[in-house]
Coordinates of C-alpha atoms and ligand atoms in Angstrom, one line a residue:
Chain A
M1 CA -20.5 14.1 -13.7
E2 CA -20.4 11.1 -11.5
K3 CA -17.1 11.1 -9.5
V4 CA -15.4 7.7 -9.4
I5 CA -12.4 8.8 -7.2
E6 CA -12.4 11.8 -5.0
I7 CA -9.5 12.8 -2.9
K8 CA -9.9 15.1 0.0
H9 CA -7.1 16.8 2.0
L10 CA -4.6 14.1 1.2
N11 CA -1.3 14.3 3.0
K12 CA 1.7 12.0 2.7
S13 CA 5.0 12.2 4.5
F14 CA 8.0 10.0 4.5
G15 CA 9.5 10.7 7.9
N16 CA 9.5 14.4 8.1
N17 CA 9.6 14.8 4.3
E18 CA 6.1 16.1 3.3
V19 CA 5.6 14.8 -0.1
L20 CA 1.9 15.5 -0.6
R21 CA 0.2 18.5 1.0
D22 CA -3.5 18.9 1.2
V23 CA -4.2 17.4 -2.2
N24 CA -7.8 17.7 -3.3
F25 CA -9.0 16.4 -6.6
S26 CA -11.3 13.9 -8.4
V27 CA -11.7 11.8 -11.4
S28 CA -15.1 11.4 -13.0
K29 CA -16.5 8.5 -14.9
G30 CA -15.1 8.4 -18.5
E31 CA -12.7 11.2 -17.8
V32 CA -9.0 11.2 -18.9
V33 CA -6.9 13.1 -16.6
C34 CA -3.2 13.8 -17.1
L35 CA -1.0 14.6 -14.2
I36 CA 2.1 16.6 -15.0
G37 CA 4.9 18.1 -13.0
S38 CA 8.6 18.0 -12.6
S39 CA 10.4 15.0 -11.2
G40 CA 10.1 14.7 -7.4
S41 CA 6.9 16.7 -7.2
G42 CA 4.9 13.8 -5.8
K43 CA 3.0 12.4 -8.9
S44 CA 4.0 8.8 -8.3
T45 CA 3.3 9.1 -4.6
L46 CA -0.2 10.4 -5.4
L47 CA -0.9 7.6 -7.7
R48 CA 0.5 5.0 -5.2
C49 CA -1.6 6.5 -2.5
I50 CA -4.7 6.1 -4.6
N51 CA -4.3 2.3 -4.8
L52 CA -2.8 2.2 -1.3
L53 CA 0.7 1.0 -2.3
E54 CA 1.5 3.9 0.0
T55 CA -0.6 4.6 3.1
P56 CA -1.6 8.3 3.2
T57 CA -0.7 10.1 6.4
A58 CA -4.0 12.0 6.4
G59 CA -7.0 12.7 4.3
E60 CA -9.8 10.7 2.5
I61 CA -9.9 8.7 -0.6
I62 CA -13.5 8.3 -1.7
Y63 CA -14.3 5.5 -4.2
N64 CA -17.8 5.5 -5.5
G65 CA -19.0 7.1 -2.3
D66 CA -17.0 5.0 0.2
N67 CA -14.0 6.2 2.1
I68 CA -11.5 3.4 1.4
L69 CA -9.2 4.5 4.2
D70 CA -11.8 3.2 6.7
D71 CA -10.3 0.3 8.6
Q72 CA -13.3 -1.9 7.6
H73 CA -12.7 -1.4 3.9
D74 CA -11.6 -4.4 1.8
I75 CA -8.4 -3.1 0.3
K76 CA -7.8 -6.1 -2.0
Q77 CA -11.3 -5.8 -3.4
Y78 CA -10.9 -2.1 -4.0
R79 CA -7.6 -2.6 -5.8
T80 CA -9.2 -4.8 -8.4
H81 CA -11.2 -1.8 -9.5
L82 CA -8.0 0.1 -10.3
G83 CA -5.7 -1.1 -13.0
M84 CA -2.1 0.1 -12.4
V85 CA 0.6 0.4 -15.1
F86 CA 4.1 1.0 -13.9
Q87 CA 7.0 2.8 -15.4
Q88 CA 9.1 -0.4 -15.1
F89 CA 6.3 -2.7 -16.4
N90 CA 6.7 -5.1 -13.5
L91 CA 5.5 -8.2 -15.3
F92 CA 5.7 -11.5 -13.5
D93 CA 8.9 -12.9 -14.8
N94 CA 8.0 -16.5 -14.1
H95 CA 4.7 -16.3 -16.1
N96 CA 4.3 -16.1 -19.8
V97 CA 2.3 -13.3 -21.5
L98 CA -1.0 -15.1 -21.2
S99 CA -0.5 -16.2 -17.7
N100 CA 0.5 -12.7 -16.6
C101 CA -3.0 -11.6 -17.7
V102 CA -4.8 -14.7 -16.3
I103 CA -3.3 -15.2 -12.8
G104 CA -5.0 -12.2 -11.2
Q105 CA -8.4 -13.0 -12.7
Q106 CA -8.1 -16.5 -11.4
K107 CA -6.7 -16.0 -8.0
V108 CA -8.3 -12.7 -7.0
L109 CA -11.5 -12.5 -9.0
K110 CA -12.0 -16.3 -8.8
R111 CA -12.8 -16.5 -12.5
S112 CA -12.6 -19.9 -14.2
K113 CA -9.5 -20.6 -16.2
E114 CA -11.5 -20.6 -19.5
E115 CA -13.2 -17.3 -18.8
A116 CA -9.9 -15.7 -17.6
K117 CA -8.1 -16.9 -20.8
R118 CA -10.8 -15.6 -23.1
N119 CA -10.8 -12.2 -21.4
A120 CA -7.0 -12.1 -21.4
I121 CA -6.8 -12.9 -25.1
N122 CA -9.4 -10.3 -25.8
Y123 CA -7.3 -7.6 -24.1
L124 CA -4.0 -8.9 -25.5
S125 CA -5.6 -8.3 -28.9
V126 CA -6.5 -4.8 -27.9
V127 CA -2.9 -4.0 -27.2
G128 CA -1.7 -6.1 -30.2
M129 CA 0.1 -8.8 -28.2
E130 CA -2.2 -11.7 -28.9
K131 CA 0.4 -13.4 -31.0
Y132 CA 2.9 -13.5 -28.1
V133 CA 0.8 -15.5 -25.5
N134 CA 3.6 -18.0 -25.0
A135 CA 6.5 -15.6 -24.7
K136 CA 8.2 -14.9 -21.4
P137 CA 8.7 -11.3 -20.3
R138 CA 12.5 -11.6 -20.8
Q139 CA 11.9 -12.3 -24.4
L140 CA 10.0 -9.1 -25.1
S141 CA 11.0 -5.6 -25.9
G142 CA 10.2 -2.7 -23.6
G143 CA 7.3 -1.6 -25.6
Q144 CA 5.9 -5.1 -25.9
K145 CA 6.3 -5.6 -22.1
Q146 CA 4.4 -2.4 -21.4
R147 CA 1.6 -3.4 -23.7
V148 CA 1.3 -6.7 -21.9
A149 CA 1.3 -4.9 -18.6
I150 CA -1.6 -2.7 -19.9
A151 CA -3.4 -5.9 -21.0
R152 CA -2.8 -7.4 -17.5
A153 CA -4.4 -4.4 -15.8
L154 CA -7.3 -4.4 -18.3
S155 CA -7.9 -8.1 -17.8
M156 CA -9.1 -7.4 -14.3
D157 CA -11.8 -5.2 -15.8
P158 CA -11.0 -2.2 -13.6
E159 CA -13.2 0.9 -13.4
V160 CA -10.2 3.2 -13.5
M161 CA -6.8 2.8 -15.2
L162 CA -3.8 4.4 -13.5
F163 CA -0.6 5.0 -15.5
D164 CA 2.7 6.1 -13.9
E165 CA 4.9 7.4 -16.6
P166 CA 4.2 4.3 -18.8
T167 CA 6.6 5.4 -21.6
S168 CA 9.5 6.9 -19.5
A169 CA 11.5 3.7 -19.4
L170 CA 11.1 3.0 -23.1
D171 CA 13.5 3.6 -26.0
P172 CA 12.2 6.5 -28.1
E173 CA 11.1 4.3 -31.0
M174 CA 8.8 2.3 -28.7
V175 CA 7.0 5.2 -27.1
G176 CA 4.6 5.5 -30.0
E177 CA 3.2 1.9 -29.8
V178 CA 2.3 2.3 -26.2
L179 CA 0.8 5.8 -26.6
K180 CA -1.3 4.4 -29.5
V181 CA -2.8 1.8 -27.2
M182 CA -3.5 4.4 -24.5
R183 CA -5.1 6.6 -27.1
K184 CA -7.4 3.8 -28.1
L185 CA -8.4 3.2 -24.5
A186 CA -9.1 6.9 -24.1
D187 CA -11.3 6.9 -27.2
E188 CA -13.2 3.9 -25.8
G189 CA -14.3 6.2 -23.0
R190 CA -12.3 4.6 -20.2
T191 CA -11.6 6.4 -17.0
M192 CA -7.9 7.1 -16.9
L193 CA -5.5 8.9 -14.7
I194 CA -2.1 9.3 -16.4
V195 CA 1.2 10.6 -15.1
T196 CA 3.2 11.6 -18.1
H197 CA 5.9 13.8 -19.5
E198 CA 4.4 13.5 -23.1
M199 CA 2.9 16.9 -23.4
E200 CA 1.7 16.4 -26.9
F201 CA -0.1 13.3 -25.9
A202 CA -1.6 15.0 -22.8
R203 CA -2.9 17.8 -24.9
E204 CA -4.5 15.4 -27.4
V205 CA -6.2 12.9 -25.1
S206 CA -6.9 14.5 -21.8
D207 CA -10.1 16.1 -20.7
R208 CA -8.3 17.7 -17.9
V209 CA -4.6 18.4 -17.0
V210 CA -3.4 18.6 -13.4
F211 CA -0.1 20.3 -12.7
M212 CA 1.7 19.4 -9.5
D213 CA 4.7 21.0 -7.9
K214 CA 6.3 20.2 -4.6
G215 CA 3.5 18.1 -3.4
V216 CA 0.6 20.5 -4.1
I217 CA -1.7 20.9 -7.0
V218 CA -0.9 24.2 -8.6
E219 CA -3.3 24.4 -11.4
E220 CA -5.9 22.2 -13.2
G221 CA -8.2 22.6 -16.1
P222 CA -8.7 21.7 -19.8
P223 CA -5.5 21.1 -21.7
A224 CA -6.1 24.1 -23.9
Q225 CA -6.0 26.2 -20.7
V226 CA -3.3 24.6 -18.6
L227 CA -0.9 23.7 -21.4
V228 CA -1.5 26.7 -23.6
N229 CA -2.5 29.6 -21.4
P230 CA -1.6 28.7 -17.8
T231 CA -2.5 31.2 -15.1
Q232 CA 0.1 30.3 -12.6
E233 CA 3.7 31.4 -12.7
R234 CA 5.0 27.9 -11.7
T235 CA 3.0 26.2 -14.5
K236 CA 4.5 28.7 -17.0
E237 CA 8.0 28.0 -15.8
F238 CA 7.5 24.2 -15.9
L239 CA 6.1 24.4 -19.5
K240 CA 8.9 26.6 -20.6
R241 CA 11.4 24.1 -19.3
T242 CA 9.7 21.0 -20.8
L243 CA 8.6 22.3 -24.1
K244 CA 12.0 23.7 -24.9
Chain B
M1 CA 48.5 -51.6 -2.9
S2 CA 47.1 -53.2 -6.0
L3 CA 44.1 -53.6 -8.2
D4 CA 43.8 -57.2 -7.2
I5 CA 43.3 -56.4 -3.6
I6 CA 40.8 -53.7 -4.4
L7 CA 38.8 -56.1 -6.5
S8 CA 38.9 -58.8 -3.8
I9 CA 37.8 -56.3 -1.2
L10 CA 35.0 -55.3 -3.4
E11 CA 34.0 -58.8 -4.1
E12 CA 33.8 -59.6 -0.5
N13 CA 32.2 -56.4 0.8
W14 CA 30.1 -54.9 -2.0
P15 CA 26.8 -55.4 -0.2
S16 CA 28.2 -53.4 2.8
Y17 CA 29.6 -50.7 0.5
L18 CA 26.2 -50.4 -1.3
R19 CA 24.3 -50.3 2.0
G20 CA 26.6 -47.6 3.3
A21 CA 26.3 -45.6 0.1
Y22 CA 22.6 -46.0 0.1
M23 CA 22.4 -44.7 3.7
T24 CA 24.6 -41.7 2.8
L25 CA 22.4 -40.9 -0.1
V26 CA 19.2 -41.3 1.9
I27 CA 20.5 -39.0 4.6
A28 CA 21.7 -36.4 2.1
I29 CA 18.5 -36.4 0.2
I30 CA 16.1 -36.2 3.1
S31 CA 18.1 -33.7 5.1
T32 CA 18.5 -31.5 2.0
I33 CA 14.8 -31.5 1.6
I34 CA 14.3 -30.7 5.3
G35 CA 16.9 -28.0 5.1
A36 CA 15.3 -26.4 2.0
L37 CA 11.9 -26.4 3.7
I38 CA 13.3 -24.8 6.8
G39 CA 15.2 -22.3 4.7
L40 CA 12.0 -21.4 2.7
F41 CA 10.0 -21.1 5.9
I42 CA 12.6 -18.7 7.5
G43 CA 13.0 -16.7 4.4
V44 CA 9.3 -16.3 4.0
M45 CA 8.8 -15.4 7.7
H46 CA 11.1 -12.5 7.2
T47 CA 8.9 -11.1 4.4
I48 CA 5.5 -11.1 6.2
P49 CA 4.3 -7.5 6.1
H50 CA 3.4 -5.9 9.4
R51 CA 2.6 -2.5 10.8
K52 CA 5.1 -1.0 13.2
K53 CA 4.3 -1.5 16.9
S54 CA 1.4 -3.9 16.2
M55 CA 1.0 -7.2 18.2
K56 CA 1.8 -9.1 15.0
S57 CA 5.0 -7.2 14.6
V58 CA 6.1 -8.0 18.1
I59 CA 5.4 -11.7 17.7
L60 CA 7.2 -11.7 14.3
K61 CA 10.2 -9.9 15.9
V62 CA 10.5 -12.5 18.7
F63 CA 10.1 -15.3 16.2
N64 CA 12.6 -14.0 13.8
F65 CA 15.1 -13.4 16.6
I66 CA 14.8 -17.1 17.6
L67 CA 15.3 -18.1 14.0
T68 CA 18.4 -15.9 13.8
V69 CA 19.8 -17.5 16.9
Y70 CA 19.3 -20.9 15.4
V71 CA 20.9 -19.9 12.1
E72 CA 24.0 -18.5 13.9
I73 CA 24.4 -21.5 16.2
F74 CA 24.3 -24.0 13.4
R75 CA 26.5 -22.0 11.0
G76 CA 29.0 -21.1 13.8
T77 CA 29.7 -24.6 15.1
P78 CA 31.2 -27.8 13.4
M79 CA 28.6 -30.4 12.4
I80 CA 30.6 -33.1 14.1
V81 CA 30.1 -31.3 17.4
Q82 CA 26.4 -30.7 16.7
A83 CA 26.0 -34.4 16.1
M84 CA 27.5 -35.2 19.5
V85 CA 25.4 -32.6 21.3
V86 CA 22.2 -33.6 19.6
F87 CA 22.7 -37.4 20.1
Y88 CA 24.4 -37.6 23.5
G89 CA 23.1 -34.4 24.8
L90 CA 19.5 -35.2 24.3
A91 CA 20.1 -38.8 25.5
A92 CA 21.3 -37.3 28.8
Y93 CA 17.9 -35.6 29.1
G94 CA 16.1 -39.0 28.5
L95 CA 15.4 -38.3 24.9
E96 CA 17.0 -41.2 23.1
L97 CA 16.9 -40.4 19.4
D98 CA 17.3 -43.2 16.9
R99 CA 20.7 -42.7 15.3
F100 CA 19.2 -42.3 11.9
V101 CA 16.7 -39.7 13.1
A102 CA 19.5 -37.9 14.9
A103 CA 21.5 -37.8 11.7
L104 CA 18.5 -36.3 9.8
V105 CA 18.0 -33.7 12.6
V106 CA 21.6 -32.7 12.6
V107 CA 22.2 -32.5 8.8
G108 CA 18.7 -31.1 8.2
L109 CA 19.0 -28.3 10.7
N110 CA 22.5 -27.6 9.5
T111 CA 21.4 -27.3 5.9
G112 CA 18.4 -25.2 6.9
A113 CA 20.7 -22.7 8.6
Y114 CA 22.5 -22.2 5.3
M115 CA 19.5 -22.4 3.1
A116 CA 17.8 -19.6 5.1
E117 CA 20.4 -17.2 3.9
Y118 CA 20.2 -18.4 0.3
V119 CA 16.4 -18.0 0.4
R120 CA 16.5 -14.6 2.0
G121 CA 19.0 -13.5 -0.7
G122 CA 16.9 -15.2 -3.4
I123 CA 13.8 -13.3 -2.3
A124 CA 15.6 -10.0 -1.9
S125 CA 17.1 -10.4 -5.4
I126 CA 13.6 -10.3 -7.0
D127 CA 12.7 -6.8 -8.1
K128 CA 10.3 -5.1 -5.7
G129 CA 8.1 -4.1 -8.7
Q130 CA 6.7 -7.6 -9.0
Y131 CA 5.4 -7.5 -5.4
E132 CA 3.8 -4.2 -6.1
A133 CA 2.3 -5.3 -9.4
A134 CA 0.8 -8.3 -7.6
E135 CA -0.4 -6.1 -4.8
A136 CA -1.9 -3.7 -7.3
I137 CA -4.1 -6.4 -8.8
G138 CA -5.4 -7.3 -5.4
M139 CA -3.3 -10.4 -4.7
S140 CA -2.6 -11.2 -1.0
H141 CA 0.9 -11.5 0.4
F142 CA 0.5 -15.3 0.5
Q143 CA -0.8 -15.5 -3.1
T144 CA 2.1 -13.3 -4.3
M145 CA 4.6 -15.5 -2.6
I146 CA 3.1 -18.8 -4.0
H147 CA 2.4 -17.7 -7.6
V148 CA 5.0 -15.0 -8.3
I149 CA 8.0 -14.8 -5.8
L150 CA 8.7 -18.4 -4.7
P151 CA 8.8 -20.0 -8.2
Q152 CA 11.5 -17.5 -9.0
V153 CA 13.2 -18.1 -5.7
F154 CA 13.3 -21.8 -6.4
R155 CA 15.1 -21.2 -9.6
N156 CA 17.5 -18.8 -8.0
I157 CA 18.4 -21.1 -5.1
L158 CA 18.6 -24.3 -7.1
P159 CA 22.4 -24.1 -7.6
A160 CA 22.9 -23.4 -3.9
T161 CA 20.6 -26.2 -3.0
G162 CA 22.5 -28.6 -5.3
N163 CA 25.8 -27.5 -3.7
Q164 CA 24.3 -28.1 -0.3
F165 CA 23.2 -31.6 -1.4
I166 CA 26.7 -32.4 -2.6
M167 CA 28.1 -31.1 0.7
N168 CA 25.7 -33.3 2.6
I169 CA 26.8 -36.4 0.6
K170 CA 30.3 -35.7 1.8
D171 CA 29.8 -34.2 5.2
S172 CA 27.4 -36.9 6.4
A173 CA 30.7 -38.8 6.9
V174 CA 31.0 -37.0 10.3
L175 CA 27.9 -38.9 11.4
S176 CA 30.1 -41.9 12.0
V177 CA 30.9 -40.3 15.4
I178 CA 27.4 -41.3 16.4
S179 CA 27.7 -44.6 14.7
V180 CA 25.3 -44.0 11.8
T181 CA 26.0 -46.7 9.3
E182 CA 26.6 -44.4 6.3
L183 CA 29.4 -45.0 3.8
F184 CA 32.4 -43.8 5.9
F185 CA 31.3 -45.7 9.0
T186 CA 30.8 -48.8 6.9
T187 CA 34.3 -48.5 5.4
K188 CA 35.8 -48.1 8.9
S189 CA 34.3 -51.5 9.8
I190 CA 35.5 -53.1 6.5
A191 CA 39.0 -51.7 6.9
G192 CA 39.1 -52.6 10.6
A193 CA 38.5 -56.2 9.7
N194 CA 40.8 -56.6 6.7
F195 CA 43.5 -54.1 7.7
R196 CA 43.7 -52.9 4.1
F197 CA 43.1 -49.3 4.9
A198 CA 44.3 -47.7 1.7
E199 CA 42.5 -50.0 -0.7
S200 CA 39.2 -50.0 1.3
Y201 CA 39.1 -46.2 1.4
I202 CA 40.1 -45.9 -2.3
I203 CA 36.9 -47.7 -3.1
T204 CA 35.0 -45.4 -0.8
C205 CA 36.6 -42.4 -2.4
V206 CA 35.4 -43.6 -5.8
I207 CA 31.9 -44.2 -4.6
Y208 CA 31.7 -40.7 -3.1
L209 CA 32.9 -39.3 -6.4
I210 CA 30.3 -41.2 -8.4
M211 CA 27.6 -39.9 -6.1
T212 CA 28.7 -36.3 -6.2
L213 CA 29.4 -36.2 -9.9
T214 CA 26.1 -37.7 -10.7
A215 CA 24.4 -35.2 -8.5
T216 CA 26.2 -32.3 -10.3
F217 CA 25.3 -33.7 -13.6
L218 CA 21.6 -34.1 -12.7
L219 CA 21.5 -30.6 -11.3
R220 CA 22.8 -29.0 -14.4
Y221 CA 20.2 -31.0 -16.4
I222 CA 17.4 -29.8 -14.1
E223 CA 18.6 -26.2 -14.3
R224 CA 18.6 -26.4 -18.1
K225 CA 15.1 -27.9 -18.1
M226 CA 13.8 -25.2 -15.8
D227 CA 15.1 -22.4 -17.9
G228 CA 13.1 -23.8 -20.8
K229 CA 13.5 -23.0 -24.4
N230 CA 15.0 -19.7 -25.3
A231 CA 12.7 -19.1 -28.2
Y232 CA 9.0 -18.8 -28.2
K233 CA 6.5 -19.5 -30.8
V234 CA 4.6 -16.7 -32.4
E235 CA 0.9 -17.8 -32.6
Q236 CA -0.4 -17.5 -36.2
K237 CA -4.0 -17.9 -35.4
Q238 CA -5.7 -16.2 -32.5
S239 CA -6.1 -19.2 -30.4
I240 CA -4.4 -20.9 -27.5
Ligands
ADP1 N1 9.4 5.3 -0.3 C1 9.9 6.6 -0.1 N2 10.6 6.9 1.0 C2 11.0 8.2 1.1 N3 10.8 9.2 0.3 C3 10.1 8.9 -0.8 C4 9.6 7.6 -1.1 N4 9.0 7.6 -2.3 C5 9.1 8.9 -2.7 N5 9.8 9.7 -1.9 C6 10.1 11.1 -2.0 O1 8.9 11.8 -2.4 C7 9.1 12.8 -3.3 C8 8.2 12.7 -4.4 O2 8.5 11.5 -5.1 P1 7.6 11.0 -6.3 O3 6.2 10.8 -5.9 O4 8.3 9.7 -6.8 O5 7.8 12.1 -7.4 P2 7.5 12.1 -9.0 O6 6.8 10.8 -9.3 O7 6.6 13.3 -9.2 O8 8.8 12.2 -9.6 C9 10.6 12.8 -3.7 O9 11.2 13.8 -2.9 C10 11.0 11.4 -3.2 O10 12.3 11.4 -2.8
MG2 MG1 7.4 9.3 -10.6

C-alpha cells in the first residue's frame, strides 16, 4: 500500500527528558490507525511532531516521498495536508462557526470566499453543524465544538486527519456524537491517525492499532490481534488496566 | 462664591474654555491612539517566534531590551517631569518641538508604556491552543496575529484603553508646565485675569467631568456592541 506518512528513527527530547525513542511507523493511504497507550507515553508528542508543532530532535518524517525535516521544505504548505483535531477543540473564539472553517481556506489556500464557504458548509453538514453557521464557539457545547473543529480541519481538504484524544475533554453524553462523525469519515475511506482511549471504537474502526509505552512503540497490528491477543507483556497489562 | 459669578465668567470666557477643552480632548484622543499602537507593537514584538541562538533571536533580544528600558523609564517617572525633559531637554540640543507636538510625544509615549503591559497580558491571556490550531492549518505567525489573536486582544484591552483615555483627559493638565493651551492652562489664564479662582476652576472641574463621564459612557456602549448578541440564530435552510 502507498505510504502517506512514514516515520523513521524519530526521537524527541524535552531537555534531558527523552519522550520519543527511535519511533518507526507509517500510515498508508486510506488506513485508519489508532494510537493507544497510557497517559504520558508520548502519543500527543508523536502527533505533534508529525505536523511539526514540536520539532523532532532526530529522525525523518517522510510525506509522500519527501523528508519534510529538510530545511528547504515548506512547512506551512505541508501542514495544510494534515488536518489536526485537538483534545481542547481550539476553535478561534473571535470567529463564528462558518468563519472558523473559512479563514484557513481563504488565507492559507487562497481560495475565494465563495468557494471556501461552499466547502465549509459541505463539511459542516458532514458533521451535522450546518445549522449553527452563525454561532460563536462560546455558545456551543463541547461535542458541537469538537464537530466544528473536525469540519474546520476537513475544510482544508487534507490528505490525512490527525486526532489527539478528540473525546477526552467531553462530557460522557457527548462522546457518541463525535465518535459517530469519526466513524463516518473512516467509512468514507479517509486516512486517519487517532490517539484515543476509546477501545471499543478503536477495535471497530481501525485497520491497525499501535500501542505505545514510555516513548517507544511496543506492539502494532490489526485490532483483533493487539486488542484481543496481544503478544507483549506491557500491552497485556495496559489492556487489563483500561478494560477493567 | 455664587452662581451669578460663575455664569458671568462663563459668559465672558466660554470660547476660551471650549478651546481649552477641545485641545485637551484632541491631545487625549491622539495620544491614546499613539499609545495603543505603541503598546500593540511592543506586545506583538514579544511574540515573534525565533530559534534559540539565531541571528534573529539576538536582534529581537536587543530590541526587546530597548523596549523594556523605555517602558520602565516612562512608568517610573512623573509625566510632569517627562514633559519638562522632552520639551526643554530636546530644545537644549537644538530640537525645538512645537508645544503641541511635545504634548503628543509625552502623553503618547507615556500611554504606550502602560499599554505595552496590557497588550502583553492580553496576548498571554489567550489560550495557546488557538495559536496551535492556526499553526496546524498552515497560517503564518503574522496571519495568526491579525486574524485570530489581535481581534481578541483588542476586546480584552478595550477597558484598559478606555481607562487610559480617561486618565489622559485628566493628566494632560500637567502639560500646562510647557504652556500647552489645554483646559487647565486656559483656566489659569482666565483666573489670573479675573482673580475668581474658585469659580473659574469649578467650571473647569465640571467640564472635565462631562468629558470623562461621556468617555466612560461611550466605552461601555462600545464594549456592549463588540460583545454582540448573546443568542444566535439557528439556520432553518441550508444556506448562508
Ligand atoms: N512541551 C513540553 N515540555 C516538556 N515536557 C513535555 C512537553 N510536552 C510533553 N512533555 C512530556 O512528554 C511526555 C509525554 O507527553 P505526551 O506526549 O503528552 O503524552 P501522552 O499524550 O501520551 O499522554 C510526558 O512526560 C510529558 O511530561
Ligand atoms: Mg496526550
